[in-house]
Tab-separated table of C-alpha atoms in Angstrom:
chain	number	residue	atom	x	y	z
A	1	LEU	CA	13.298	53.927	57.240
A	2	VAL	CA	12.127	54.807	60.746
A	3	GLU	CA	15.297	56.826	61.390
A	4	ILE	CA	14.927	58.728	58.116
A	5	LEU	CA	11.291	59.608	58.730
A	6	SER	CA	11.985	60.538	62.347
A	7	TYR	CA	14.994	62.674	61.461
A	8	HIS	CA	13.058	64.684	58.891
A	9	GLN	CA	9.942	64.804	61.093
A	10	VAL	CA	7.707	63.400	58.371
A	11	MET	CA	4.007	63.495	59.176
A	12	PRO	CA	2.781	60.031	60.314
A	13	THR	CA	-0.096	59.885	57.821
A	14	TYR	CA	2.431	59.414	55.030
A	15	LEU	CA	2.846	55.826	56.245
A	16	ASP	CA	-0.700	55.081	55.066
A	17	PHE	CA	0.379	55.879	51.523
A	18	MET	CA	3.592	53.863	51.833
A	19	PHE	CA	1.880	50.702	53.056
A	20	VAL	CA	0.250	50.326	49.646
A	21	PHE	CA	3.550	49.186	48.155
A	22	GLY	CA	5.154	45.785	48.484
A	23	ALA	CA	5.524	42.445	46.729
A	24	GLN	CA	2.159	41.506	45.234
A	25	SER	CA	0.883	39.576	42.220
A	26	ASP	CA	-2.003	41.984	41.555
A	27	PRO	CA	-2.255	45.687	42.408
A	28	THR	CA	-3.994	46.255	45.716
A	29	ASP	CA	-5.557	49.323	47.298
A	30	LEU	CA	-6.312	50.947	43.962
A	31	ARG	CA	-9.377	52.444	45.620
A	32	PHE	CA	-7.222	54.085	48.302
A	33	GLY	CA	-6.271	57.693	47.718
A	34	GLY	CA	-6.276	61.051	49.363
A	35	PHE	CA	-4.549	64.247	50.313
A	36	ARG	CA	-3.192	65.172	53.760
A	37	GLU	CA	-1.773	68.519	54.938
A	38	GLN	CA	-0.274	70.119	58.017
A	39	VAL	CA	0.448	73.844	58.356
A	40	MET	CA	2.527	75.322	61.224
A	41	MET	CA	3.577	78.909	60.407
A	42	LYS	CA	2.855	80.807	63.630
A	43	LYS	CA	5.984	82.142	65.292
A	44	ASP	CA	4.887	81.470	68.869
A	45	THR	CA	4.138	77.783	68.218
A	46	ALA	CA	7.268	77.160	66.119
A	47	GLU	CA	9.882	77.988	68.749
A	48	GLY	CA	9.880	74.495	70.225
A	49	LEU	CA	10.441	72.923	66.779
A	50	SER	CA	13.209	75.289	65.691
A	51	ILE	CA	16.633	73.745	64.906
A	52	PRO	CA	18.751	76.490	63.247
A	53	GLU	CA	21.748	74.170	62.789
A	54	LEU	CA	19.679	72.015	60.436
A	55	GLY	CA	18.031	74.954	58.707
A	56	ARG	CA	14.699	74.398	60.456
A	57	SER	CA	12.746	77.320	61.779
A	58	GLY	CA	9.731	75.306	62.891
A	59	ARG	CA	7.530	77.394	60.594
A	60	GLN	CA	6.642	75.013	57.828
A	61	PHE	CA	3.907	73.347	55.885
A	62	GLN	CA	3.883	69.751	54.751
A	63	LEU	CA	1.580	67.717	52.603
A	64	CYS	CA	1.336	64.211	51.186
A	65	TYR	CA	-0.832	62.604	48.524
A	66	ASN	CA	-0.837	59.777	46.030
A	67	LEU	CA	-1.464	59.756	42.296
A	68	LYS	CA	-2.074	56.833	39.957
A	69	GLY	CA	-0.813	56.456	36.433
A	70	VAL	CA	-1.080	53.699	33.849
A	71	SER	CA	1.820	52.133	31.961
A	72	PHE	CA	2.141	49.616	29.176
A	73	LYS	CA	3.805	46.347	30.222
A	74	GLN	CA	3.754	43.804	27.405
A	75	SER	CA	2.401	43.485	23.876
A	76	ASP	CA	0.722	40.441	22.333
A	77	ASN	CA	1.245	40.238	18.588
A	78	ASP	CA	-1.494	37.641	18.107
A	79	ASN	CA	-4.324	39.445	19.905
A	80	PHE	CA	-4.455	43.142	20.706
A	81	ASN	CA	-6.872	42.492	23.582
A	82	HIS	CA	-4.247	40.389	25.367
A	83	ASP	CA	-1.843	43.288	25.826
A	84	GLU	CA	-0.865	43.917	29.425
A	85	TRP	CA	-1.310	47.267	31.171
A	86	SER	CA	-0.601	48.182	34.758
A	87	ILE	CA	-2.021	50.917	36.989
A	88	ARG	CA	0.816	52.159	39.225
A	89	GLN	CA	0.768	54.434	42.240
A	90	ALA	CA	3.124	57.129	43.429
A	91	ALA	CA	3.083	58.478	46.997
A	92	VAL	CA	4.469	61.998	47.336
A	93	TYR	CA	5.544	63.832	50.495
A	94	HIS	CA	6.626	67.481	50.502
A	95	GLN	CA	7.850	69.741	53.312
A	96	PHE	CA	8.785	73.418	52.985
A	97	ASP	CA	10.253	75.762	55.576
A	98	VAL	CA	8.818	79.256	55.026
A	99	ALA	CA	11.695	80.928	56.926
A	100	HIS	CA	14.825	79.266	55.533
A	101	GLY	CA	13.395	77.976	52.233
A	102	THR	CA	14.551	74.392	52.800
A	103	ALA	CA	12.432	71.766	51.071
A	104	LEU	CA	12.126	68.010	51.434
A	105	TRP	CA	10.710	65.604	48.869
A	106	ILE	CA	10.019	61.906	49.464
A	107	VAL	CA	8.531	59.928	46.583
A	108	THR	CA	7.590	56.269	46.931
A	109	LYS	CA	7.078	54.428	43.669
A	110	GLY	CA	8.099	51.261	41.910
A	111	ARG	CA	10.821	51.802	39.316
A	112	LEU	CA	12.991	54.903	38.915
A	113	ASP	CA	11.186	56.817	36.163
A	114	LEU	CA	10.017	59.648	38.448
A	115	GLN	CA	13.489	59.975	39.934
A	116	GLU	CA	14.997	60.347	36.471
A	117	ARG	CA	12.421	62.971	35.545
A	118	TYR	CA	13.130	64.925	38.714
A	119	ARG	CA	16.837	64.873	37.921
A	120	ASP	CA	16.114	66.224	34.460
A	121	LEU	CA	13.906	68.902	36.021
A	122	THR	CA	16.616	70.160	38.378
A	123	GLY	CA	19.604	69.308	36.196
A	124	ALA	CA	21.634	71.409	33.833
A	125	ASN	CA	19.048	71.098	31.075
A	126	GLY	CA	16.156	72.203	33.272
A	127	ARG	CA	14.584	75.613	33.443
A	128	PRO	CA	16.525	78.127	35.557
A	129	GLU	CA	13.528	78.982	37.753
A	130	ASP	CA	13.078	75.275	38.595
A	131	ARG	CA	16.649	74.857	39.879
A	132	SER	CA	17.278	78.218	41.524
A	133	PHE	CA	17.516	78.168	45.334
A	134	SER	CA	19.330	81.449	46.081
A	135	THR	CA	16.437	83.204	47.849
A	136	LEU	CA	13.355	82.213	49.807
A	137	GLU	CA	11.134	83.205	46.921
A	138	ASN	CA	13.152	81.158	44.409
A	139	CYS	CA	13.032	78.152	46.700
A	140	PHE	CA	9.252	78.411	46.937
A	141	ARG	CA	8.946	78.949	43.186
A	142	SER	CA	11.048	75.872	42.443
A	143	SER	CA	8.928	73.768	44.818
A	144	LEU	CA	5.882	74.163	42.567
A	145	ALA	CA	7.432	72.453	39.539
A	146	PRO	CA	7.616	68.921	41.055
A	147	HIS	CA	3.868	68.989	41.728
A	148	LEU	CA	3.286	69.682	38.029
A	149	LEU	CA	5.778	66.962	37.141
A	150	PHE	CA	3.914	64.342	39.171
A	151	SER	CA	0.521	65.555	37.912
A	152	HIS	CA	1.557	65.306	34.255
A	153	TRP	CA	3.011	61.865	34.918
A	154	ALA	CA	-0.398	60.745	36.203
A	155	THR	CA	-2.116	61.880	32.970
A	156	GLU	CA	0.172	59.979	30.613
A	157	ASP	CA	-1.009	56.912	28.663
A	158	TRP	CA	-4.575	57.105	29.947
A	159	ARG	CA	-5.707	57.967	26.422
A	160	TRP	CA	-4.123	54.819	25.004
A	161	TYR	CA	-5.311	52.665	27.877
A	162	ILE	CA	-8.939	53.700	27.347
A	163	ARG	CA	-8.495	53.198	23.627
A	164	TRP	CA	-7.329	49.654	24.388
A	165	LEU	CA	-10.467	49.151	26.490
A	166	GLU	CA	-12.591	50.469	23.635
A	167	SER	CA	-11.127	47.841	21.308
A	168	SER	CA	-12.504	45.007	23.419
A	169	SER	CA	-14.840	42.454	21.815
A	170	MET	CA	-18.315	43.812	21.251
A	171	ALA	CA	-21.628	42.260	20.287
A	172	ILE	CA	-22.647	42.131	16.631
A	173	TYR	CA	-25.611	44.105	15.419
A	174	GLY	CA	-27.896	43.012	12.615
A	175	PRO	CA	-30.723	40.543	11.936
A	176	ARG	CA	-30.553	36.900	12.883
A	177	GLY	CA	-31.764	33.839	11.029
A	178	PRO	CA	-30.972	31.785	7.926
A	179	GLY	CA	-29.100	33.731	5.290
A	180	TYR	CA	-27.634	36.264	7.739
A	181	ALA	CA	-24.111	36.182	9.100
A	182	HIS	CA	-24.148	36.367	12.886
A	183	ARG	CA	-21.982	35.114	15.692
A	184	GLU	CA	-22.987	32.282	17.973
A	185	TYR	CA	-22.397	33.529	21.510
A	186	LYS	CA	-21.537	31.480	24.561
A	187	ALA	CA	-21.564	32.131	28.310
A	188	PHE	CA	-17.861	32.958	28.089
A	189	ASP	CA	-18.665	36.029	25.970
A	190	LEU	CA	-20.865	37.381	28.770
A	191	GLN	CA	-18.082	36.814	31.292
A	192	ASP	CA	-15.619	38.497	28.942
A	193	MET	CA	-17.816	41.596	28.700
A	194	GLN	CA	-18.092	41.658	32.492
A	195	TYR	CA	-14.287	41.622	32.681
A	196	TRP	CA	-14.037	44.656	30.391
A	197	GLN	CA	-16.735	46.452	32.354
A	198	ASP	CA	-14.811	45.878	35.590
A	199	LYS	CA	-11.648	47.231	33.966
A	200	THR	CA	-13.482	50.329	32.730
A	201	SER	CA	-15.148	50.984	36.089
A	202	GLU	CA	-11.755	50.647	37.761
A	203	ALA	CA	-10.298	53.232	35.366
A	204	VAL	CA	-13.147	55.649	36.154
A	205	MET	CA	-12.548	55.253	39.887
A	206	VAL	CA	-8.787	55.868	39.547
A	207	LEU	CA	-9.258	58.923	37.331
A	208	GLU	CA	-11.791	60.449	39.700
A	209	SER	CA	-9.391	59.864	42.596
A	210	ASN	CA	-6.657	61.722	40.710
A	211	VAL	CA	-9.029	64.615	40.045
A	212	ASP	CA	-9.850	64.875	43.745
A	213	VAL	CA	-6.160	64.955	44.657
A	214	ILE	CA	-5.307	67.622	42.052
A	215	ARG	CA	-8.167	69.800	43.225
A	216	ALA	CA	-7.003	69.381	46.823
A	217	ILE	CA	-3.523	70.624	45.802
A	218	GLN	CA	-5.123	73.624	44.095
A	219	LYS	CA	-7.167	74.452	47.164
A	220	PHE	CA	-4.205	74.018	49.485
A	221	TYR	CA	-2.007	76.541	47.661
A	222	PHE	CA	-4.932	78.948	47.217
A	223	ASP	CA	-5.573	78.873	50.973
A	224	LEU	CA	-1.832	79.112	51.605
A	225	LYS	CA	-1.701	82.359	49.665
A	226	GLN	CA	-4.519	83.738	51.803
A	227	HIS	CA	-2.933	82.620	55.083
A	228	HIS	CA	-2.024	85.605	57.261
A	229	ASP	CA	1.171	83.942	58.599
A	230	PHE	CA	2.480	83.161	55.124
A	231	PRO	CA	5.473	85.395	54.272
A	232	GLN	CA	4.415	88.566	52.524
A	233	SER	CA	7.467	88.540	50.237
A	234	ILE	CA	6.409	85.190	48.783
A	235	LYS	CA	2.870	86.464	48.248
A	236	GLU	CA	4.117	89.491	46.332
A	237	GLN	CA	6.899	87.952	44.246
A	238	CYS	CA	5.365	84.541	43.620
A	239	GLY	CA	1.770	85.578	43.035
A	240	ASP	CA	2.051	85.163	39.245
A	241	ASP	CA	3.775	81.811	39.701
A	242	LEU	CA	0.912	80.581	41.865
A	243	THR	CA	-1.588	81.742	39.227
A	244	THR	CA	0.313	79.920	36.496
A	245	PHE	CA	0.585	76.876	38.733
A	246	ASP	CA	-3.174	76.897	39.285
A	247	SER	CA	-3.876	77.177	35.532
A	248	HIS	CA	-1.612	74.195	34.810
A	249	LEU	CA	-3.431	72.137	37.389
A	250	ARG	CA	-6.772	73.108	35.816
A	251	GLU	CA	-5.498	71.784	32.490
A	252	VAL	CA	-4.582	68.525	34.170
A	253	VAL	CA	-8.047	68.303	35.729
A	254	ASN	CA	-9.692	68.982	32.350
A	255	ASN	CA	-7.599	66.245	30.792
A	256	PHE	CA	-8.708	63.829	33.494
A	257	LYS	CA	-12.348	64.861	33.027
A	258	MET	CA	-12.167	64.121	29.320
A	259	GLN	CA	-10.781	60.637	29.990
A	260	ILE	CA	-13.445	60.092	32.664
A	261	SER	CA	-16.179	60.983	30.167
A	262	ARG	CA	-14.750	58.508	27.663
A	263	ALA	CA	-14.495	55.776	30.290
A	264	LYS	CA	-18.042	56.347	31.580
A	265	LEU	CA	-19.421	56.281	28.049
A	266	LEU	CA	-17.516	53.063	27.390
A	267	ALA	CA	-18.882	51.536	30.615
A	268	GLY	CA	-22.425	52.358	29.489
A	269	ILE	CA	-21.800	50.875	26.039
A	270	ILE	CA	-20.380	47.683	27.535
A	271	ARG	CA	-23.393	47.429	29.841
A	272	ASP	CA	-25.737	47.707	26.837
A	273	ARG	CA	-23.662	45.193	24.885
A	274	LYS	CA	-23.949	42.754	27.788
A	275	GLU	CA	-27.714	43.012	27.540
A	276	LEU	CA	-27.472	42.460	23.793
A	277	ILE	CA	-25.320	39.356	24.252
A	278	LEU	CA	-27.791	38.080	26.843
A	279	GLN	CA	-30.607	38.549	24.337
A	280	HIS	CA	-28.549	36.720	21.726
A	281	LEU	CA	-28.044	33.829	24.153
A	282	GLN	CA	-31.758	33.696	24.859
A	283	GLY	CA	-32.480	33.785	21.126
A	284	GLN	CA	-30.051	30.943	20.513
A	285	ALA	CA	-31.723	28.917	23.263
A	286	SER	CA	-35.113	29.591	21.672
A	287	GLU	CA	-33.789	28.466	18.302
A	288	ARG	CA	-32.497	25.225	19.782
A	289	THR	CA	-35.814	24.656	21.565
A	290	GLU	CA	-37.726	25.300	18.333
A	291	GLU	CA	-35.506	22.869	16.438
A	292	LEU	CA	-36.044	20.266	19.157
A	293	ASN	CA	-39.812	20.767	18.944
A	294	LYS	CA	-39.689	20.265	15.186
A	295	ASN	CA	-37.770	17.032	15.628
A	296	LEU	CA	-40.265	15.839	18.234
A	297	GLU	CA	-43.130	16.733	15.907
A	298	ARG	CA	-41.590	14.727	13.075
A	299	GLU	CA	-41.024	11.804	15.410
A	300	ALA	CA	-44.630	12.049	16.600
A	301	ILE	CA	-45.852	11.875	12.977
A	302	VAL	CA	-43.701	8.815	12.328
A	303	MET	CA	-44.998	7.135	15.483
A	304	ARG	CA	-48.570	7.927	14.458
A	305	ILE	CA	-48.015	6.331	11.066
A	306	ILE	CA	-46.478	3.284	12.701
A	307	THR	CA	-49.442	3.075	15.081
A	308	ILE	CA	-51.974	3.234	12.227
A	309	VAL	CA	-50.121	0.599	10.226
A	310	THR	CA	-49.945	-1.587	13.336
A	311	LEU	CA	-53.689	-1.195	13.881
A	312	ILE	CA	-54.337	-2.264	10.279
A	313	TYR	CA	-52.107	-5.318	10.343
A	314	LEU	CA	-52.737	-6.388	13.915
A	315	PRO	CA	-56.100	-8.171	13.271
A	316	ALA	CA	-54.722	-9.928	10.206
A	317	THR	CA	-51.704	-11.025	12.192
A	318	PHE	CA	-53.943	-12.346	14.920
A	319	VAL	CA	-56.131	-14.253	12.473
A	320	SER	CA	-53.139	-15.682	10.644
A	321	THR	CA	-51.691	-16.843	13.918
A	322	PHE	CA	-55.022	-18.317	14.900
A	323	PHE	CA	-55.417	-20.234	11.644
A	324	SER	CA	-51.886	-21.550	11.867
A	325	THR	CA	-52.711	-23.428	15.061
A	326	ASP	CA	-54.311	-26.867	15.380
A	327	VAL	CA	-57.725	-25.402	16.185
A	328	VAL	CA	-58.663	-25.043	12.487
A	329	LYS	CA	-57.357	-27.452	9.835
A	330	TYR	CA	-58.102	-27.505	6.128
A	331	GLN	CA	-55.677	-30.316	5.201
A	332	ASN	CA	-55.491	-33.926	6.251
A	333	GLN	CA	-52.527	-34.908	8.275
A	334	GLY	CA	-51.854	-37.841	5.977
A	335	THR	CA	-51.384	-35.698	2.890
A	336	ALA	CA	-48.004	-36.137	1.289
A	337	PRO	CA	-45.727	-33.101	1.245
A	338	GLY	CA	-45.771	-31.113	-1.983
A	339	ASN	CA	-46.072	-27.624	-3.328
A	340	GLY	CA	-49.068	-26.925	-1.156
A	341	ILE	CA	-52.828	-26.763	-1.761
A	342	PHE	CA	-54.735	-23.512	-2.176
A	343	SER	CA	-57.918	-23.451	-0.142
A	344	SER	CA	-60.505	-20.856	-1.115
A	345	THR	CA	-62.579	-21.819	1.878
A	346	ALA	CA	-59.715	-21.002	4.241
A	347	LEU	CA	-59.198	-17.637	2.504
A	348	TYR	CA	-62.902	-16.896	2.675
A	349	ARG	CA	-62.978	-17.745	6.373
A	350	TRP	CA	-59.874	-15.606	6.974
A	351	LEU	CA	-61.446	-12.572	5.280
A	352	GLN	CA	-64.716	-13.124	7.150
A	353	VAL	CA	-62.898	-12.831	10.465
A	354	ALA	CA	-60.006	-10.434	9.683
A	355	LEU	CA	-61.894	-7.622	7.932
A	356	PRO	CA	-64.630	-7.195	10.558
A	357	LEU	CA	-62.094	-7.470	13.353
A	358	THR	CA	-59.935	-4.773	11.682
A	359	ALA	CA	-62.950	-2.501	11.354
A	360	VAL	CA	-63.890	-3.075	14.992
A	361	THR	CA	-60.306	-2.320	16.125
A	362	LEU	CA	-60.176	0.963	14.182
A	363	LEU	CA	-63.618	1.927	15.467
A	364	VAL	CA	-62.605	1.274	19.066
A	365	ALA	CA	-59.413	3.323	18.586
A	366	TRP	CA	-61.357	6.222	17.048
A	367	ALA	CA	-63.974	6.121	19.816
A	368	THR	CA	-61.253	6.097	22.488
A	369	TYR	CA	-59.624	9.144	20.892
A	370	LYS	CA	-62.904	11.091	20.742
A	371	ILE	CA	-63.806	10.247	24.352
A	372	THR	CA	-60.372	11.275	25.569
A	373	LYS	CA	-60.552	14.554	23.644
A	374	SER	CA	-64.036	15.331	24.975
A	375	THR	CA	-62.964	14.579	28.551
A	376	ARG	CA	-59.929	16.857	28.195
A	377	GLN	CA	-62.079	19.724	26.892
A	378	LYS	CA	-64.605	19.337	29.699
A	379	SER	CA	-61.854	19.288	32.328
A	380	LYS	CA	-60.374	22.454	30.867
A	381	ARG	CA	-63.811	24.127	30.909
A	382	ILE	CA	-64.272	23.170	34.566
A	383	ARG	CA	-60.884	24.655	35.495
A	384	ASP	CA	-61.731	27.873	33.661
A	385	ILE	CA	-65.034	28.200	35.523
A	386	GLU	CA	-63.378	27.501	38.876
A	387	LYS	CA	-60.779	30.212	38.179
A	388	ASN	CA	-63.361	32.756	36.930
A	389	PRO	CA	-66.749	32.021	38.575
A	390	GLU	CA	-68.184	35.315	37.304
A	391	GLN	CA	-67.775	34.086	33.727
A	392	GLN	CA	-69.939	30.983	34.310
A	393	PRO	CA	-72.395	30.564	31.383
A	394	LYS	CA	-76.041	31.403	32.027
A	395	ALA	CA	-78.637	28.657	32.305
A	396	PRO	CA	-81.242	28.219	29.551
A	397	SER	CA	-84.590	29.905	30.084
A	398	GLY	CA	-86.837	28.017	32.458
A	399	ARG	CA	-83.947	26.331	34.303
A	400	SER	CA	-82.075	27.226	37.458
A	401	PRO	CA	-78.314	27.892	37.212
A	402	LYS	CA	-77.850	24.986	39.640
A	403	ASP	CA	-79.943	22.619	37.544
A	404	PRO	CA	-77.887	19.414	37.105
A	405	ALA	CA	-79.114	19.037	33.544
A	406	HIS	CA	-77.790	22.471	32.661
A	407	LEU	CA	-74.481	21.813	34.408
A	408	ASN	CA	-74.151	18.525	32.604
A	409	VAL	CA	-74.533	20.266	29.291
A	410	ARG	CA	-72.097	23.047	30.164
A	411	VAL	CA	-69.438	21.565	32.367
A	412	GLY	CA	-70.031	17.810	32.507
A	413	TRP	CA	-70.886	15.317	35.221
A	414	PRO	CA	-67.663	15.668	37.276
A	415	PHE	CA	-68.729	19.154	38.338
A	416	VAL	CA	-72.239	17.852	39.134
A	417	ARG	CA	-70.819	15.109	41.318
A	418	ARG	CA	-68.781	17.637	43.297
A	419	LEU	CA	-71.843	19.873	43.650
A	420	LEU	CA	-74.021	17.002	44.918
A	421	LYS	CA	-71.249	15.862	47.258
A	422	ALA	CA	-71.072	19.345	48.772
A	423	SER	CA	-74.866	19.400	49.323
A	424	ARG	CA	-75.140	16.065	51.123
A	425	GLY	CA	-75.276	17.701	54.528
A	426	CYS	CA	-78.276	19.911	53.555
A	427	ASN	CA	-81.952	18.937	54.032
A	428	TRP	CA	-83.865	19.235	50.842
A	429	THR	CA	-87.698	19.147	50.663
A	430	ARG	CA	-89.122	18.068	47.368
A	431	LYS	CA	-92.751	18.143	46.357
A	432	ALA	CA	-93.751	15.816	43.578
A	433	SER	CA	-96.471	17.197	41.372
A	434	VAL	CA	-98.065	15.136	38.625
A	435	GLU	CA	-99.804	17.044	35.941
A	436	LYS	CA	-102.839	15.466	34.492
A	437	PRO	CA	-102.583	14.972	30.787
A	438	SER	CA	-105.068	16.937	28.801
A	439	GLY	CA	-107.899	14.970	27.293
A	440	LEU	CA	-108.183	12.428	30.152
A	441	PRO	CA	-111.322	12.348	32.363
């Protein structure tokens, strides 16, 4: 390879495009692209590079670039989304001698599809102007066709590739809730949408890179036509060919722009669908939380019922246990065993103790609940006043806002205790005044 590139005096920057290729599991350097050129057409600077025996005058221009196309690899009959596509690169090098009309093409690409197309282009079935090399002008004219060949290759199958991306799984619109059909999403669905968004963004980047390269080729040949050292015969006889060549490249650019618009729109849609899936996931989490709260509420009701029943039966259980001991006896120990003796006195004593004790237990439970509720409300009121001091309630007429009696009514004794604790270090002077009751001497 070194001998071939050295013999043909290939520009060194072409190696950057060749290093992209090699054995690899996934395509690398898809973000790498560009266009390089080198023009040497002055007669005084070309004498040292002239080799007439090899058809080299030293007056030449050379350029290299890479284009990226997409190709279908493998189909999956079970799931259309599992089809395999591959983005492939092609590195192109071209050299043209403006004095002898000799041209050199080096194309680096996996597989031989471009080589077969080039053979068809210059073969017996190709157009005469693309395989005519009799004059300098014909050689230059025929050198334009391969650029169009490579450009059209880069535009193929992008339409179907973006259509495949558009068929990716999307979120489902519509209301949610009982009676409506909707899909239950998982975290995998969000990752799947991210995968499709990455694929779409990659396609946009590749298409924009191709557009930049095609425009660089257009600009290069436009500037070449304006170059004062470019042969005048080529300018005159190949002017229409350069115009046609430029129009074909504009069509290629327009095709790429259309696919870029589709891909960008798809990327925006996928981004919105990701947000929709995220909202669905949050809604599903809220539904599960609501269902859990309902279950906890039902369990709390059951526990409350059990607690009330326990409070009712607890005194009677205690009394029954108490009367079953040896402390109280209503039968003689010497009584013969039989069917048992009913004792109204024992029942009367049991009711006398059990019913009042049950009432006292329920009363104590109710009082504990009310005290706890009142304490919770007072604590909440104190926290609200501490957060918003300007919203502290006004004292009744005739009382100071710092009057402990007023604070006890409004916020409770805990706040008063903190206030008195804070004022321990202050010296207070109190004057006791005793008013004489009216009517006394």
